[in-house]
Short mmCIF file of N, CA and C and ligand atoms in Angstrom, two decimals:
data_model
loop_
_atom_site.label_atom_id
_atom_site.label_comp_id
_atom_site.label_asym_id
_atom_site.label_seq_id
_atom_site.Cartn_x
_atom_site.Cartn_y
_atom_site.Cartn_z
N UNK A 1 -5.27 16.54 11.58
CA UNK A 1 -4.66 15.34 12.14
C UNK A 1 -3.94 14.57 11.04
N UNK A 2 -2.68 14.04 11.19
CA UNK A 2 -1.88 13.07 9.97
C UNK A 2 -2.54 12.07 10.03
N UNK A 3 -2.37 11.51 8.87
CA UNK A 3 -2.90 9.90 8.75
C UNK A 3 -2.07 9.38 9.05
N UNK A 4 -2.09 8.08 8.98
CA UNK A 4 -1.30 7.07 9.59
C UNK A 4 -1.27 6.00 8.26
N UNK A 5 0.18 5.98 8.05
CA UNK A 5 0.21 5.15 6.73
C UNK A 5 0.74 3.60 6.92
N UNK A 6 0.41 2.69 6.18
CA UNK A 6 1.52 1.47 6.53
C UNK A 6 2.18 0.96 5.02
N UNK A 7 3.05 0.89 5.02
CA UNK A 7 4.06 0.89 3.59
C UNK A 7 4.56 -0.75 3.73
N UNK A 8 4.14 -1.56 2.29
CA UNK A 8 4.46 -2.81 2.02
C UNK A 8 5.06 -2.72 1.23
N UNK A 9 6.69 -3.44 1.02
CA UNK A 9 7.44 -3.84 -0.48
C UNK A 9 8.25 -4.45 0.49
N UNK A 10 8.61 -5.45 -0.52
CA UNK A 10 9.92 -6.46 -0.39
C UNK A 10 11.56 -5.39 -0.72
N UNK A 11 11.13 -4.48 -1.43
CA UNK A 11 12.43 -3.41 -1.49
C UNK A 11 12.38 -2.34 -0.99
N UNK A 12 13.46 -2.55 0.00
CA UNK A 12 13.53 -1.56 1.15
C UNK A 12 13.78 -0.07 0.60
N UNK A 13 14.37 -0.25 -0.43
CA UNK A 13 14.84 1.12 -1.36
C UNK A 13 13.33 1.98 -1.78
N UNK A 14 12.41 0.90 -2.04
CA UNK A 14 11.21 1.42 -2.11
C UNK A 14 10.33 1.97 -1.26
N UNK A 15 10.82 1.23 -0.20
CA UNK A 15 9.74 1.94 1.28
C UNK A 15 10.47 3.01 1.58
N UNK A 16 11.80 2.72 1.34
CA UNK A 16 12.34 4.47 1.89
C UNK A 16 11.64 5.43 0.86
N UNK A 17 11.69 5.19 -0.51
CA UNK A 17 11.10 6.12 -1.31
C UNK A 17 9.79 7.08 -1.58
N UNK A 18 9.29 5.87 -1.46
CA UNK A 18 7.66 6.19 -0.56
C UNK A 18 7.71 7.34 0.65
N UNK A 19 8.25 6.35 1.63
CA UNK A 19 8.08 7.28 2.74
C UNK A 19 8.54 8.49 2.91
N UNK A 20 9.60 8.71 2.37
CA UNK A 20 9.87 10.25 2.15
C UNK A 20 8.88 11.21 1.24
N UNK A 21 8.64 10.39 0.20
CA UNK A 21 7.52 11.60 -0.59
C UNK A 21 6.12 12.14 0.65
N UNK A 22 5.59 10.80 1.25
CA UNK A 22 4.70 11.03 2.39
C UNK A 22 4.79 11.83 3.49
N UNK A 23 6.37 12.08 4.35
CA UNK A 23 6.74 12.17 5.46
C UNK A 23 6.77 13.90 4.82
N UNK A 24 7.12 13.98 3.81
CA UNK A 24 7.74 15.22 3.14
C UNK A 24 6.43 16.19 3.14
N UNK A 25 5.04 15.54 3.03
CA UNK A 25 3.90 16.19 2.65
C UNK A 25 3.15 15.61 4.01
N UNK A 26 3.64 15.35 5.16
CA UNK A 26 2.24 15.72 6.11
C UNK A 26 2.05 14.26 6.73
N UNK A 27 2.30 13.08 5.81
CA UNK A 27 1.52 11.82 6.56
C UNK A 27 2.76 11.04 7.26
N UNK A 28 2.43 10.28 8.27
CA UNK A 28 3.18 9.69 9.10
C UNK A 28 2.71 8.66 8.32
N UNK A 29 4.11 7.52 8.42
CA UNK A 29 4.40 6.23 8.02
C UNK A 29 4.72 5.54 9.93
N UNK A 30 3.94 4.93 9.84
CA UNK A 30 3.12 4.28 11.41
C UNK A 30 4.06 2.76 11.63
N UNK A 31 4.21 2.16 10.30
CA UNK A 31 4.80 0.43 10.28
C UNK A 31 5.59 0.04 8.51
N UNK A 32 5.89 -0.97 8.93
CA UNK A 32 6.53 -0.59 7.58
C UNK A 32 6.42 -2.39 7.57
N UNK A 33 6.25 -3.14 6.22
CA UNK A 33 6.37 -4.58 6.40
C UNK A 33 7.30 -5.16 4.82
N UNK A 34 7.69 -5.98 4.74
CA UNK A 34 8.18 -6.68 3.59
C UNK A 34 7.67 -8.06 2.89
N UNK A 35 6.68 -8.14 3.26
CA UNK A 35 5.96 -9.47 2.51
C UNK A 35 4.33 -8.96 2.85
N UNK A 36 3.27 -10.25 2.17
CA UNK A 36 2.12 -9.47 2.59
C UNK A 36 1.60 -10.18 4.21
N UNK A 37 2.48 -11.26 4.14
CA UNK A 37 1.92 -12.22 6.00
C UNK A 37 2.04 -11.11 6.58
N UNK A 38 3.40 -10.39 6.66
CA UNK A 38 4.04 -9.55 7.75
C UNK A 38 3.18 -8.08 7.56
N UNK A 39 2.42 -7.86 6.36
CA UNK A 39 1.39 -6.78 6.46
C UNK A 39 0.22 -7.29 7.00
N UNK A 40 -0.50 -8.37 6.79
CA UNK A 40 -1.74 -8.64 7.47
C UNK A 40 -1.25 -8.36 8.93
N UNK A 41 -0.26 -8.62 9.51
CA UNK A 41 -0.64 -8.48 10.90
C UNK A 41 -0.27 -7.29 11.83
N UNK A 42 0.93 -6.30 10.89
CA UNK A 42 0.98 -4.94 11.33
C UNK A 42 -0.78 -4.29 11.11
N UNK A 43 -1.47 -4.86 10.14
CA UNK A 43 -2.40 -3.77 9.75
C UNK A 43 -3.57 -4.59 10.79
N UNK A 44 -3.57 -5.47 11.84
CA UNK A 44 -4.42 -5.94 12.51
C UNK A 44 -3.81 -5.01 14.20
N UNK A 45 -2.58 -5.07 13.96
CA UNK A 45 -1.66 -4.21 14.92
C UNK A 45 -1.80 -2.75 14.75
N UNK A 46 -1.74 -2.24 13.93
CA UNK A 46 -1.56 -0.89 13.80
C UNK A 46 -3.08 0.57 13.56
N UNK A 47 -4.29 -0.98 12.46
CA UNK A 47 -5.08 -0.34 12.21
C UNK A 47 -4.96 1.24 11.18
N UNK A 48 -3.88 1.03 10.41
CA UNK A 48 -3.69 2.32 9.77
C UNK A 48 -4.59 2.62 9.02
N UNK A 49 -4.67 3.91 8.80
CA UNK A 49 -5.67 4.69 7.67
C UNK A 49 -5.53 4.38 6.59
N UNK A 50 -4.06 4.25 5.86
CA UNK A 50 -3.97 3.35 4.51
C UNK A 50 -2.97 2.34 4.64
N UNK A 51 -2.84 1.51 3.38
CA UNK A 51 -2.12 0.91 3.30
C UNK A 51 -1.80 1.06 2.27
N UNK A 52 0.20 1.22 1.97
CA UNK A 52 0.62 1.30 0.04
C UNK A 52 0.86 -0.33 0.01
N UNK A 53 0.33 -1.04 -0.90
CA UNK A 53 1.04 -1.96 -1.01
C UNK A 53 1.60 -2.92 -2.17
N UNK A 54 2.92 -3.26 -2.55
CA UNK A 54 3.34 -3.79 -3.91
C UNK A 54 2.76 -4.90 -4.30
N UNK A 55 2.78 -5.40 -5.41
CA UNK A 55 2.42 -6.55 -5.59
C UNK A 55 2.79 -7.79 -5.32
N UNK A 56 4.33 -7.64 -6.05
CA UNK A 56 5.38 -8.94 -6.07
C UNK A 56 6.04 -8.95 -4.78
N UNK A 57 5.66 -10.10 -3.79
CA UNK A 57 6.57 -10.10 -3.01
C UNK A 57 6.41 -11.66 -2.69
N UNK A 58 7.85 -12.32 -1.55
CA UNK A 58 7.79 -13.10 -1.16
C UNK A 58 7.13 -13.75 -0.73
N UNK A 59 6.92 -15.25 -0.17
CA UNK A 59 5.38 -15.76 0.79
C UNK A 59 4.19 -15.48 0.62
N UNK A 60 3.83 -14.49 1.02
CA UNK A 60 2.44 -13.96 0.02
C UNK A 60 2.23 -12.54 -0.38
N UNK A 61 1.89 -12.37 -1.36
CA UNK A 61 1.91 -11.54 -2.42
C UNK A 61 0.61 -10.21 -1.95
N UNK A 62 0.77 -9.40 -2.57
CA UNK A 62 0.17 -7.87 -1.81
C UNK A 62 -0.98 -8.24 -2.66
N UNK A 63 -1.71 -9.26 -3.60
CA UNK A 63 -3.21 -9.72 -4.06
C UNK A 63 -3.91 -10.48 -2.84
N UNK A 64 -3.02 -11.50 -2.29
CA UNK A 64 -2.97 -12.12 -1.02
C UNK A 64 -3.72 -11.60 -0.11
N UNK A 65 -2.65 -10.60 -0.10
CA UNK A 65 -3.22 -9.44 1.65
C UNK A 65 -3.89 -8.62 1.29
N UNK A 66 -4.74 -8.00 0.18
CA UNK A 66 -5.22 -6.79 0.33
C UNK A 66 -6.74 -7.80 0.46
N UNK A 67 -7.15 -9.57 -0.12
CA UNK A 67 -7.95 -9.97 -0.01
C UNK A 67 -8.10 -10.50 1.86
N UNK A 68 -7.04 -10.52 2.44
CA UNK A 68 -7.26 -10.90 3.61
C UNK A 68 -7.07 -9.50 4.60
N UNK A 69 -6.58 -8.57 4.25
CA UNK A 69 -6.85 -7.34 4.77
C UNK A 69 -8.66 -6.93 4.76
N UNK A 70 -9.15 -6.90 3.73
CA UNK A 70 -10.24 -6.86 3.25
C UNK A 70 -11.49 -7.71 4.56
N UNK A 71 -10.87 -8.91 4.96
CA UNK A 71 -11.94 -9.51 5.32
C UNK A 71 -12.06 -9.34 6.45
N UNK A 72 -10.61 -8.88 7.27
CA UNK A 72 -10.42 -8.50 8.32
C UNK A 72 -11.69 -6.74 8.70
N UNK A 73 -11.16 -6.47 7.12
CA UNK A 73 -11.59 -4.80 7.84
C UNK A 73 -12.34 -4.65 6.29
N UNK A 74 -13.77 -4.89 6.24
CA UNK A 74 -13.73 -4.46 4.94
C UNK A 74 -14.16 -2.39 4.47
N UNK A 75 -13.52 -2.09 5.24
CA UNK A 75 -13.48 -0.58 5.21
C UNK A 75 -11.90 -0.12 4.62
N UNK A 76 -11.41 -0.91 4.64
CA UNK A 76 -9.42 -0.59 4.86
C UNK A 76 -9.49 -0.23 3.39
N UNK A 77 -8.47 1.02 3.36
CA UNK A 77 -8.03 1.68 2.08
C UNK A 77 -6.69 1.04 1.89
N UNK A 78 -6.51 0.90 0.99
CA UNK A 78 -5.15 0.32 0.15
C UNK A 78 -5.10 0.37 -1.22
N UNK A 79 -3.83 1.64 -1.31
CA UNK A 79 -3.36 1.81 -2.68
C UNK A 79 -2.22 0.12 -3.00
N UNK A 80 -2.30 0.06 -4.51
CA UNK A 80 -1.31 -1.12 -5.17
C UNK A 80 -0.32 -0.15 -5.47
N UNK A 81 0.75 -0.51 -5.57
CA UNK A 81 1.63 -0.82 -6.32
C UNK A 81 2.26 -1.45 -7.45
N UNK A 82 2.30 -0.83 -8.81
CA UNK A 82 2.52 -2.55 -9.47
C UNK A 82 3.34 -1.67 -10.43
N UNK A 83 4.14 -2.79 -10.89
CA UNK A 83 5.37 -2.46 -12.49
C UNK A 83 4.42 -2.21 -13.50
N UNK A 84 5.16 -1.93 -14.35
CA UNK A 84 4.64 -2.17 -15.63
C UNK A 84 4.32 -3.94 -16.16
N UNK A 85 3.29 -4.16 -16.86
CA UNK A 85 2.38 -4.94 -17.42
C UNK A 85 2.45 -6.13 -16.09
N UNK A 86 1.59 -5.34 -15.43
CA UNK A 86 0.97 -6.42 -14.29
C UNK A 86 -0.71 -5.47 -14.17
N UNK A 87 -0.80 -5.36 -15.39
CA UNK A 87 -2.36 -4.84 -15.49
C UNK A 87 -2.89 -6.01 -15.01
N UNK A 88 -3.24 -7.52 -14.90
CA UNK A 88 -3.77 -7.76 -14.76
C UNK A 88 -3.97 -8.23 -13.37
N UNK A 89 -2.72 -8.26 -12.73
CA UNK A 89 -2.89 -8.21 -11.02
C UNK A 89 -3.57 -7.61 -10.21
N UNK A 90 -3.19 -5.96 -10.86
CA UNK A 90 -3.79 -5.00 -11.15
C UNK A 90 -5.34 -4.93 -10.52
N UNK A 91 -5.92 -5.47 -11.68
CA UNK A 91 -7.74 -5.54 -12.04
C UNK A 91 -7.97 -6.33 -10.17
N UNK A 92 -7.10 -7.51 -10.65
CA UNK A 92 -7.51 -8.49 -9.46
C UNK A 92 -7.41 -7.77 -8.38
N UNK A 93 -6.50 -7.39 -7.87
CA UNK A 93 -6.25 -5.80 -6.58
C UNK A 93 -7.48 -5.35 -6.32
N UNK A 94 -8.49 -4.72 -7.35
CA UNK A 94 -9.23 -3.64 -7.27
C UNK A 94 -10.40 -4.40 -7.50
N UNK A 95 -10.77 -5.54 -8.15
CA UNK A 95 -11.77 -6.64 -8.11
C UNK A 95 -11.83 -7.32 -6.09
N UNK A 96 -10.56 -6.99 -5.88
CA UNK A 96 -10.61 -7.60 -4.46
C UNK A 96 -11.09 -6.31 -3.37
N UNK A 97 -10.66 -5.18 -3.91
CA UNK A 97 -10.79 -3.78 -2.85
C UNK A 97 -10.12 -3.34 -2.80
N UNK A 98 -8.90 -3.43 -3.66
CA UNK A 98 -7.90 -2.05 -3.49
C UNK A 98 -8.33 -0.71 -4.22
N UNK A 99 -8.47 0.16 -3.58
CA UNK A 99 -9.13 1.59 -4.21
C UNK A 99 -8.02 2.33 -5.41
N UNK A 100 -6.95 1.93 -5.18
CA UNK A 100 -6.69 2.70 -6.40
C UNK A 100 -5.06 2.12 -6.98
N UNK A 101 -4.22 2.37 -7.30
CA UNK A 101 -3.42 1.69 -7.82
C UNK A 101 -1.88 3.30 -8.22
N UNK A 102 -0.78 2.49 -8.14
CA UNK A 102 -0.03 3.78 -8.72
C UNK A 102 1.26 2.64 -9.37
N UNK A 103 1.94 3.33 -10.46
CA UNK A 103 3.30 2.53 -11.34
C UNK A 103 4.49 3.10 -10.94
N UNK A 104 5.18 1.94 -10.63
CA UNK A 104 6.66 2.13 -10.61
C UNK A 104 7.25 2.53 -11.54
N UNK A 105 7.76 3.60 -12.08
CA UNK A 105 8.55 4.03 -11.32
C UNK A 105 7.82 5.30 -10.62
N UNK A 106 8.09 5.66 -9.22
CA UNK A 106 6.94 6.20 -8.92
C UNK A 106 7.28 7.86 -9.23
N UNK A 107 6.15 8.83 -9.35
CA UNK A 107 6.41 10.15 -9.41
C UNK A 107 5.54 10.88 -8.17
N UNK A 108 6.40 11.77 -7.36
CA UNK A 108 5.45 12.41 -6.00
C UNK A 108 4.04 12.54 -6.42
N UNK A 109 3.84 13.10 -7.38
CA UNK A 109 2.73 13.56 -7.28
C UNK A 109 1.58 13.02 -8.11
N UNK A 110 1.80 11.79 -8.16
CA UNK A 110 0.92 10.51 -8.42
C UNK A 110 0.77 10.04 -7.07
N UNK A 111 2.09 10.07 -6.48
CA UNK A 111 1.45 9.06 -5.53
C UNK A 111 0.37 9.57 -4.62
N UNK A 112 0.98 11.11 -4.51
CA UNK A 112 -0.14 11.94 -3.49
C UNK A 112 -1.00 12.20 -3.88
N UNK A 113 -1.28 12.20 -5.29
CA UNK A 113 -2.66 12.28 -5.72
C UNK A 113 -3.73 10.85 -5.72
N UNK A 114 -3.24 9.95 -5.62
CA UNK A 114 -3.76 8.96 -4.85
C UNK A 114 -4.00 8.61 -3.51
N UNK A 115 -3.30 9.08 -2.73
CA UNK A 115 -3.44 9.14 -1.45
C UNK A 115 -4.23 9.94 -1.12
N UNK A 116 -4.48 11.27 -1.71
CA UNK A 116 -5.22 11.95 -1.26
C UNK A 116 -6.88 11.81 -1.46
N UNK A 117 -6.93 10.84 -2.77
CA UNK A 117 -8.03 10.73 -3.23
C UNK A 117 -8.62 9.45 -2.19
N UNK A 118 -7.68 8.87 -2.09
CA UNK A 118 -8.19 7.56 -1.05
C UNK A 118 -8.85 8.18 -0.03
N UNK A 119 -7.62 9.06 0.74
CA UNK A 119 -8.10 9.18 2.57
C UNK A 119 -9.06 10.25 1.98
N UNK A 120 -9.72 10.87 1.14
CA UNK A 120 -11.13 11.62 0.54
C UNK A 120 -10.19 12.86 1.68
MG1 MG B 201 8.14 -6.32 -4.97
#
């Protein structure tokens, strides 16, 4: 059975990027959002198996939502996203429940090796 993914960034160039490495290897991309408000409520809508989500974004920030994703569902998998030297957002992400983390610029097979390690 595919998982069901939900893809967060404020750059659309990025969700396409993502989603093709995913779509390319098996997993369906289910919703797609650009801030983290507009992810809390696809992922209350959609219930996906994961969530990718960036850090830096508009209104509220993917530290934001992975803590209010979290409270909603505290089972929900969600990989970060983050640039370089935002180690410490980072920590906070994974201090909050994000399971694992991957760097821009991204390479396929980081990302799927995170994904894969998430959905076990
Ligand atoms: Mg961003």
């Amino acid at each position: 059975m595919s998982k069901n993914i939900l893809l967060v960034d404020d750059a659309a160039f990025m969700r396409m990027m993502i989603k093709d490495i995913l779509v390319k290897n098996g997993y369906e991309v289910v919703g797609e959002a650009e801030n983290g408000a507009k992810a809390i409520e696809k992922y209350k809508e959609l219930k996906p198996d994961l969530v990718v989500m960036d850090i830096t974004m508009p209104e509220v920030d993917g530290i934001q939502a992975v803590k209010e994703i979290k409270k909603i569902d505290p089972n929900a998998n969600i990989i970060m996203c983050s640039a370089m030297g935002q180690q410490a957002m980072v920590i906070e992400a994974i201090q909050s429940g994000a399971k694992d983390f991957i760097v821009k610029p991204f390479q396929a097979d980081r990302v799927l090796e995170a994904v894969k390690k998430v959905l076990g």
